[in-house]
Structure formats: C-alpha cells, structure tokens
Short mmCIF file of C-alpha atoms (C1' of nucleotides) in Angstrom, two decimals:
data_model
loop_
_atom_site.label_atom_id
_atom_site.label_comp_id
_atom_site.label_asym_id
_atom_site.label_seq_id
_atom_site.Cartn_x
_atom_site.Cartn_y
_atom_site.Cartn_z
CA MET H 21 -0.05 0.01 0.02
CA THR H 22 2.39 2.64 1.18
CA LYS H 23 5.59 0.88 1.84
CA GLN H 24 6.73 -2.72 1.57
CA ASP H 25 8.40 -4.52 4.45
CA PRO H 26 10.55 -7.34 3.15
CA THR H 27 11.82 -8.25 6.63
CA LEU H 28 8.34 -8.91 7.89
CA ASP H 29 7.82 -11.00 4.79
CA ALA H 30 10.97 -13.17 5.49
CA LEU H 31 10.01 -13.39 9.18
CA PHE H 32 6.50 -14.82 8.62
CA GLN H 33 7.79 -16.90 5.68
CA ALA H 34 10.38 -18.42 8.06
CA LEU H 35 7.72 -19.31 10.54
CA ALA H 36 5.37 -20.86 8.01
CA ASP H 37 7.19 -24.24 8.23
CA PRO H 38 6.83 -26.86 10.90
CA THR H 39 10.50 -27.92 10.75
CA ARG H 40 11.60 -24.41 11.36
CA ARG H 41 9.18 -23.81 14.15
CA ALA H 42 10.41 -27.02 15.71
CA VAL H 43 13.95 -25.72 15.55
CA LEU H 44 13.01 -22.59 17.33
CA ALA H 45 11.21 -24.63 20.00
CA HIS H 46 14.35 -26.78 20.32
CA LEU H 47 16.57 -23.65 20.60
CA ALA H 48 14.29 -22.28 23.30
CA SER H 49 15.91 -24.69 25.70
CA GLY H 50 19.36 -23.25 24.89
CA PRO H 51 21.93 -23.08 22.04
CA ALA H 52 22.60 -26.28 20.15
CA PRO H 53 24.82 -27.55 17.38
CA ILE H 54 23.36 -28.26 13.89
CA SER H 55 23.57 -31.99 14.40
CA ASP H 56 21.55 -31.91 17.60
CA LEU H 57 18.93 -29.79 15.89
CA ALA H 58 18.77 -32.02 12.86
CA ALA H 59 18.58 -35.30 14.75
CA PRO H 60 14.74 -35.33 15.33
CA HIS H 61 13.95 -34.49 11.70
CA ASP H 62 13.87 -37.33 9.18
CA MET H 63 15.50 -35.29 6.48
CA ALA H 64 18.88 -35.21 4.62
CA LEU H 65 21.28 -32.85 6.19
CA PRO H 66 21.57 -30.42 3.25
CA SER H 67 17.74 -30.10 3.29
CA PHE H 68 17.79 -29.39 6.96
CA LEU H 69 20.59 -26.89 6.59
CA ARG H 70 18.48 -24.86 4.22
CA HIS H 71 15.92 -24.40 7.02
CA ILE H 72 18.69 -23.25 9.29
CA THR H 73 19.88 -20.78 6.69
CA VAL H 74 16.22 -19.50 6.25
CA LEU H 75 15.94 -18.96 9.99
CA GLU H 76 19.23 -17.15 10.09
CA GLU H 77 18.48 -14.90 7.15
CA ALA H 78 15.17 -14.10 8.80
CA GLY H 79 17.20 -12.98 11.83
CA LEU H 80 15.50 -15.55 14.05
CA ILE H 81 18.58 -17.35 15.01
CA THR H 82 22.35 -16.65 14.96
CA SER H 83 25.10 -19.22 14.55
CA ARG H 84 28.84 -19.48 15.13
CA LYS H 85 31.20 -22.09 13.95
CA SER H 86 33.82 -23.30 16.42
CA GLY H 87 36.02 -26.07 15.17
CA ARG H 88 33.88 -28.15 12.91
CA VAL H 89 30.69 -27.53 14.92
CA ARG H 90 28.18 -24.81 14.23
CA THR H 91 26.25 -23.72 17.23
CA CYS H 92 22.86 -22.00 16.81
CA LYS H 93 21.01 -19.86 19.25
CA LEU H 94 17.70 -18.01 19.30
CA ALA H 95 17.62 -14.30 18.49
CA PRO H 96 14.34 -13.37 20.04
CA ALA H 97 14.37 -9.80 18.82
CA ARG H 98 12.58 -10.74 15.63
CA LEU H 99 9.83 -12.52 17.50
CA ARG H 100 9.32 -9.32 19.29
CA GLU H 101 8.58 -7.69 15.96
CA ILE H 102 5.83 -10.11 15.37
CA GLU H 103 4.37 -9.14 18.71
CA ALA H 104 4.72 -5.47 17.68
CA TRP H 105 2.93 -6.15 14.38
CA LEU H 106 0.20 -7.97 16.28
CA THR H 107 -0.26 -5.11 18.82
CA PRO H 108 -2.67 -2.90 16.88
CA TYR H 109 -4.97 -5.80 16.26
CA ARG H 110 -5.11 -6.92 19.86
CA PRO H 111 -8.15 -4.77 20.77
CA LEU H 112 -10.11 -6.76 18.34
CA TRP H 113 -10.16 -9.82 20.52
CA THR H 114 -9.67 -8.39 23.95
CA ARG H 115 -12.86 -6.28 23.83
CA GLU H 116 -16.29 -7.10 22.86
CA LYS H 117 -16.79 -4.11 20.69
CA PRO H 118 -14.13 -3.71 18.00
CA ARG H 119 -13.52 0.03 18.17
CA TYR H 120 -12.52 0.09 14.57
CA SER H 121 -11.72 3.77 14.31
CA GLN H 122 -9.01 3.76 16.99
CA LEU H 123 -7.49 0.66 15.40
CA ALA H 124 -7.31 2.22 12.04
CA LYS H 125 -5.48 5.21 13.62
CA SER H 126 -2.79 3.01 15.11
CA LEU H 127 -2.40 1.07 11.87
CA TYR H 128 -1.96 4.37 9.87
CA ALA H 129 0.43 5.77 12.43
CA LYS H 130 3.05 3.19 11.72
CA PRO H 131 2.34 1.31 8.56
CA SER H 132 3.25 -2.10 9.90
CA GLY H 133 0.44 -3.70 8.03
CA THR H 134 1.86 -2.95 4.53
CA MET A 29 8.93 -33.20 15.52
CA THR A 30 5.96 -34.82 17.38
CA LYS A 31 2.95 -33.42 15.42
CA GLN A 32 2.48 -31.16 12.40
CA ASP A 33 0.21 -28.16 12.53
CA PRO A 34 -1.01 -27.28 9.00
CA THR A 35 -3.19 -24.51 10.20
CA LEU A 36 -0.25 -22.67 11.74
CA ASP A 37 1.52 -23.09 8.47
CA ALA A 38 -1.30 -21.60 6.54
CA LEU A 39 -1.58 -18.77 9.03
CA PHE A 40 2.03 -17.71 8.91
CA GLN A 41 2.13 -18.23 5.22
CA ALA A 42 -0.85 -16.06 4.73
CA LEU A 43 0.86 -13.24 6.60
CA ALA A 44 4.09 -13.56 4.67
CA ASP A 45 2.89 -11.26 1.97
CA PRO A 46 2.58 -7.44 2.08
CA THR A 47 -0.56 -7.33 -0.03
CA ARG A 48 -2.30 -9.66 2.39
CA ARG A 49 -1.07 -7.86 5.42
CA ALA A 50 -2.33 -4.59 3.88
CA VAL A 51 -5.70 -6.09 3.38
CA LEU A 52 -5.85 -7.04 7.05
CA ALA A 53 -4.90 -3.51 8.02
CA HIS A 54 -7.57 -2.19 5.76
CA LEU A 55 -10.12 -4.49 7.19
CA ALA A 56 -9.17 -3.40 10.66
CA SER A 57 -11.17 -0.25 10.02
CA GLY A 58 -14.26 -2.33 9.33
CA PRO A 59 -15.74 -4.72 6.75
CA ALA A 60 -15.23 -3.85 3.05
CA PRO A 61 -16.19 -5.11 -0.35
CA ILE A 62 -13.55 -6.73 -2.53
CA SER A 63 -13.39 -3.80 -4.90
CA ASP A 64 -12.61 -1.38 -2.05
CA LEU A 65 -9.94 -3.69 -0.76
CA ALA A 66 -8.43 -4.09 -4.26
CA ALA A 67 -8.35 -0.48 -5.19
CA PRO A 68 -5.10 0.50 -3.54
CA HIS A 69 -3.19 -2.43 -5.14
CA ASP A 70 -1.84 -2.11 -8.61
CA MET A 71 -2.72 -5.68 -9.51
CA ALA A 72 -5.14 -7.47 -11.79
CA LEU A 73 -8.30 -8.50 -10.02
CA PRO A 74 -7.82 -12.27 -10.34
CA SER A 75 -4.39 -11.97 -8.73
CA PHE A 76 -5.80 -9.89 -5.87
CA LEU A 77 -8.68 -12.42 -5.46
CA ARG A 78 -6.15 -15.10 -4.87
CA HIS A 79 -4.86 -13.24 -1.87
CA ILE A 80 -8.33 -12.92 -0.59
CA THR A 81 -8.89 -16.59 -0.91
CA VAL A 82 -5.59 -17.36 0.89
CA LEU A 83 -6.60 -15.11 3.74
CA GLU A 84 -9.94 -16.72 3.89
CA GLU A 85 -8.61 -20.25 3.79
CA ALA A 86 -6.19 -19.32 6.55
CA GLY A 87 -9.18 -18.22 8.56
CA LEU A 88 -7.99 -14.68 8.88
CA ILE A 89 -11.02 -13.18 7.20
CA THR A 90 -14.52 -14.24 6.34
CA SER A 91 -16.68 -13.10 3.43
CA ARG A 92 -20.24 -13.06 2.38
CA LYS A 93 -21.72 -12.33 -0.91
CA SER A 94 -24.76 -10.18 -1.18
CA GLY A 95 -26.08 -9.34 -4.62
CA ARG A 96 -22.95 -8.98 -6.74
CA VAL A 97 -20.81 -7.59 -3.98
CA ARG A 98 -18.69 -9.86 -1.69
CA THR A 99 -18.01 -8.14 1.69
CA CYS A 100 -14.97 -9.24 3.75
CA LYS A 101 -14.30 -8.78 7.41
CA LEU A 102 -11.58 -9.64 9.84
CA ALA A 103 -11.70 -12.81 11.83
CA PRO A 104 -9.28 -11.98 14.65
CA ALA A 105 -9.50 -15.42 16.25
CA ARG A 106 -6.54 -16.63 14.10
CA LEU A 107 -4.38 -13.65 15.14
CA ARG A 108 -4.95 -14.74 18.60
CA GLU A 109 -3.42 -18.15 17.77
CA ILE A 110 -0.25 -16.38 16.76
CA GLU A 111 -0.20 -14.56 20.04
CA ALA A 112 -0.68 -17.92 21.66
CA TRP A 113 2.18 -19.46 19.69
CA LEU A 114 4.35 -16.47 20.64
CA THR A 115 3.59 -16.78 24.34
CA PRO A 116 6.09 -19.36 25.46
CA TYR A 117 8.88 -17.31 23.83
CA ARG A 118 7.86 -14.09 25.53
CA PRO A 119 10.11 -14.55 28.61
CA LEU A 120 13.08 -14.50 26.19
CA TRP A 121 12.81 -10.77 25.55
CA THR A 122 11.01 -9.51 28.68
CA ARG A 123 13.77 -10.83 31.05
CA GLU A 124 17.42 -10.32 31.06
CA LYS A 125 18.18 -13.98 31.86
CA PRO A 126 16.57 -16.35 29.38
CA ARG A 127 15.44 -18.97 31.92
CA TYR A 128 15.70 -21.60 29.25
CA SER A 129 14.56 -24.57 31.38
CA GLN A 130 11.22 -23.11 32.19
CA LEU A 131 10.67 -22.21 28.59
CA ALA A 132 11.41 -25.68 27.39
CA LYS A 133 8.84 -26.93 29.77
CA SER A 134 6.05 -24.77 28.41
CA LEU A 135 7.01 -25.70 24.88
CA TYR A 136 6.83 -29.33 25.61
CA ALA A 137 3.64 -29.01 27.53
CA LYS A 138 1.69 -28.01 24.39
CA PRO A 139 3.69 -28.73 21.20
CA SER A 140 2.75 -25.45 19.49
CA GLY A 141 6.25 -25.27 18.13
CA THR A 142 6.02 -28.27 15.85
"C1'" DG L 7 49.05 -39.86 8.21
"C1'" DT L 8 44.51 -41.79 7.91
"C1'" DC L 9 39.77 -42.11 9.26
"C1'" DT L 10 35.64 -40.27 10.96
"C1'" DT L 11 32.85 -36.52 12.02
"C1'" DG L 12 30.24 -32.43 10.99
"C1'" DC L 13 29.03 -29.61 8.15
"C1'" DT L 14 29.10 -27.39 3.16
"C1'" DT L 15 28.59 -26.89 -1.77
"C1'" DA L 16 26.87 -28.17 -6.16
"C1'" DG L 17 23.47 -29.76 -9.00
"C1'" DT L 18 18.86 -31.91 -9.97
"C1'" DC L 19 13.89 -32.31 -9.63
"C1'" DA L 20 8.93 -31.66 -8.53
"C1'" DT L 21 5.63 -28.68 -6.63
"C1'" DG L 22 3.50 -24.38 -5.50
"C1'" DG L 23 3.06 -19.23 -5.38
"C1'" DG L 24 2.10 -14.97 -7.39
"C1'" DG L 25 1.48 -12.66 -11.37
"C1'" DC L 26 -1.00 -12.20 -16.05
"C1'" DT L 27 -4.96 -12.32 -19.90
"C1'" DA L 28 -9.28 -13.85 -21.57
"C1'" DA L 29 -13.61 -15.19 -21.15
"C1'" DG L 30 -17.81 -16.29 -18.14
"C1'" DT L 31 -21.74 -15.26 -14.93
"C1'" DA L 32 -24.85 -12.83 -12.15
"C1'" DT L 33 -26.72 -8.29 -10.46
"C1'" DC L 34 -28.21 -3.90 -10.92
"C1'" DA L 35 -29.34 0.33 -13.61
"C1'" DT L 36 -31.73 2.39 -17.38
"C1'" DA N 11 -33.55 -5.80 -23.34
"C1'" DT N 12 -29.07 -3.79 -23.08
"C1'" DG N 13 -25.12 -2.54 -20.84
"C1'" DA N 14 -22.26 -1.78 -17.08
"C1'" DT N 15 -20.62 -3.55 -12.69
"C1'" DA N 16 -18.47 -6.88 -9.60
"C1'" DC N 17 -16.65 -10.62 -9.22
"C1'" DT N 18 -15.41 -15.62 -10.91
"C1'" DT N 19 -13.23 -19.31 -13.60
"C1'" DA N 20 -9.83 -21.15 -16.53
"C1'" DG N 21 -5.49 -21.41 -18.21
"C1'" DC N 22 -0.73 -20.03 -18.69
"C1'" DC N 23 4.09 -18.46 -17.18
"C1'" DC N 24 8.07 -17.97 -14.35
"C1'" DC N 25 10.63 -18.21 -10.35
"C1'" DA N 26 11.10 -19.67 -5.51
"C1'" DT N 27 10.82 -23.48 -2.21
"C1'" DG N 28 11.77 -27.82 -0.32
"C1'" DA N 29 13.30 -32.11 -1.04
"C1'" DC N 30 17.07 -35.30 -2.80
"C1'" DT N 31 22.07 -37.33 -3.93
"C1'" DA N 32 26.91 -36.88 -4.68
"C1'" DA N 33 30.94 -34.96 -3.64
"C1'" DG N 34 34.02 -31.65 -0.99
"C1'" DC N 35 36.51 -29.92 3.01
"C1'" DA N 36 38.12 -28.78 7.53
"C1'" DA N 37 38.79 -30.33 12.37
"C1'" DG N 38 39.44 -33.97 15.72
"C1'" DA N 39 40.45 -38.82 16.96
"C1'" DC N 40 43.80 -42.50 16.70
#
DNA sequence: GTCTTGCTTAGTCATGGGGCTAAGTATCAT
DNA sequence: ATGATACTTAGCCCCATGACTAAGCAAGAC
C-alpha cells in the first residue's frame, strides 16, 4: 500500500514451516549444534541446513562455527517484531466491541500492516 | 517433531505477503467489499482475489456475498493463535536472563512449536 | 598420516506461489 | 432488453521453495 516490508515477509515466511518452528522450540531450551537440531527430523542434512539458513536470514537465529561444529542460538528480537505487528490488532479480540476507528488510527500511524 | 500443524503453516504463510497484510490492515477499520480492498493495489483483480482466498482459507477473514458484492471482514481469532504461539517465547525478551529450562517446559507441555 | 565426524557446496527435480490475460456469470441500472 | 458492474473461472508463465544425491573440506580422533 504505502511501503513494503521485506523483513516482515521473511519473518512470517520463516515461521510458515513446521520444521523451522520445531527448531525454534528446540533452541528455546538453549543453544545447540546443527547435528543436535537435525537429529529429530527425518531429512537429509543439506535439506535441513536450508531451514537453518532461512531462519538465520530471517534473523530468528544466529550461529557461530567453532572447530567443525556450528552452534545456533535463538535471536528473540525478531519474535518481538511479530508481537509489535500484532499489537494494533489486539483490541479486536480483547474487547467485545471492535473500536474500529481507534484501530485504524494506530495502523496508519506506523504502517506495519503494509 | 511430534505433530504437524498445518493450520499454523497456513496462518504464517498467509501473513508472509505485504498485499495480504495490507488487506488485514484495511479490514481493521471495518468490513469492506472486494473492490474497495483491491483499489489501492496495482494488480489485476484475479491476482488480488487469490490473496483474498488465501486469507480466507487461513481463517483470517470471512466473506459473504450479497447481490454482486462480496463483503470481507476480519476474523481476529486466528491472530490470537499467533499470540498464543508466541507466548512461550515471550520470557526471552521480557527478562534479562533467558530461563531456558522453564521455557522448554512450556514448549513441551503443548507442542505449538512443531 | 589416515579415518571419521560435521558440516558445506553443487546440482537436480517436482511442486506451489504469485503474477497475467481472456472469457464467463450474475446483479443492478436504465 | 441492453449494458455496465463486480466478481469468478480457466489457463498459462516464471521463479522460489523444499526435498534429494553426490561430492568436497576442515577439524578432531587414533
């Protein structure tokens, strides 16, 4: 509409896959090497690595290689952006009456919906 | 990992497109007919309609046809599911210390990360 | 040095997503 | 009845995604 937001695109896109969400859930219990993350997923390693790359490009995880092991950890800042995107809509389900006009105002204030 | 969640897939997928997020933002100011929604988007109508279909299949909007006009409205329940999915991760950015173990517990309790 | 481990790169393939045009159908206006 | 309006369906095109195998490479074990 007014402005595109490619980073939000990548963010939601990254979350639109069960393997990738599972990786995030796994990483929620702390950093882990690729092989640990891959173990539960019945998938060839290169295929799995693509998912890791997608998550990293979306900014949802970071990784560092030490020796021959690459360790991944969650980068929760991006999840916070989803929360932020969600915020203007929240009145819609927390109140009985939608209060559309107020909502429109907050959506126009910062065009996070575009 | 344990169980797939196709509806979460569709939900995030639907949000991974700026046109579709713009439609949601538009609908936040109240129900609107297709043509109103389509107007700001420089796109052929059939292409735009696909987006509407995706949103509707994801459960993010509903629509009813009356006469020759189809009117769409937001269905915020699905947005709430995103909020729910986000919930177990929220401690990660609201506290300084991650408290990984607690988080893992809540993620295993209901496998919303799969 | 040789072998194993843990990624990494390269290349292929099938499917699906997002765009288009063209043509169809059902209302509503005149 | 005619014509405009508001979708709707059908079909095509291209590129991105998600999977695979095969082969490469660097680090650690022995």
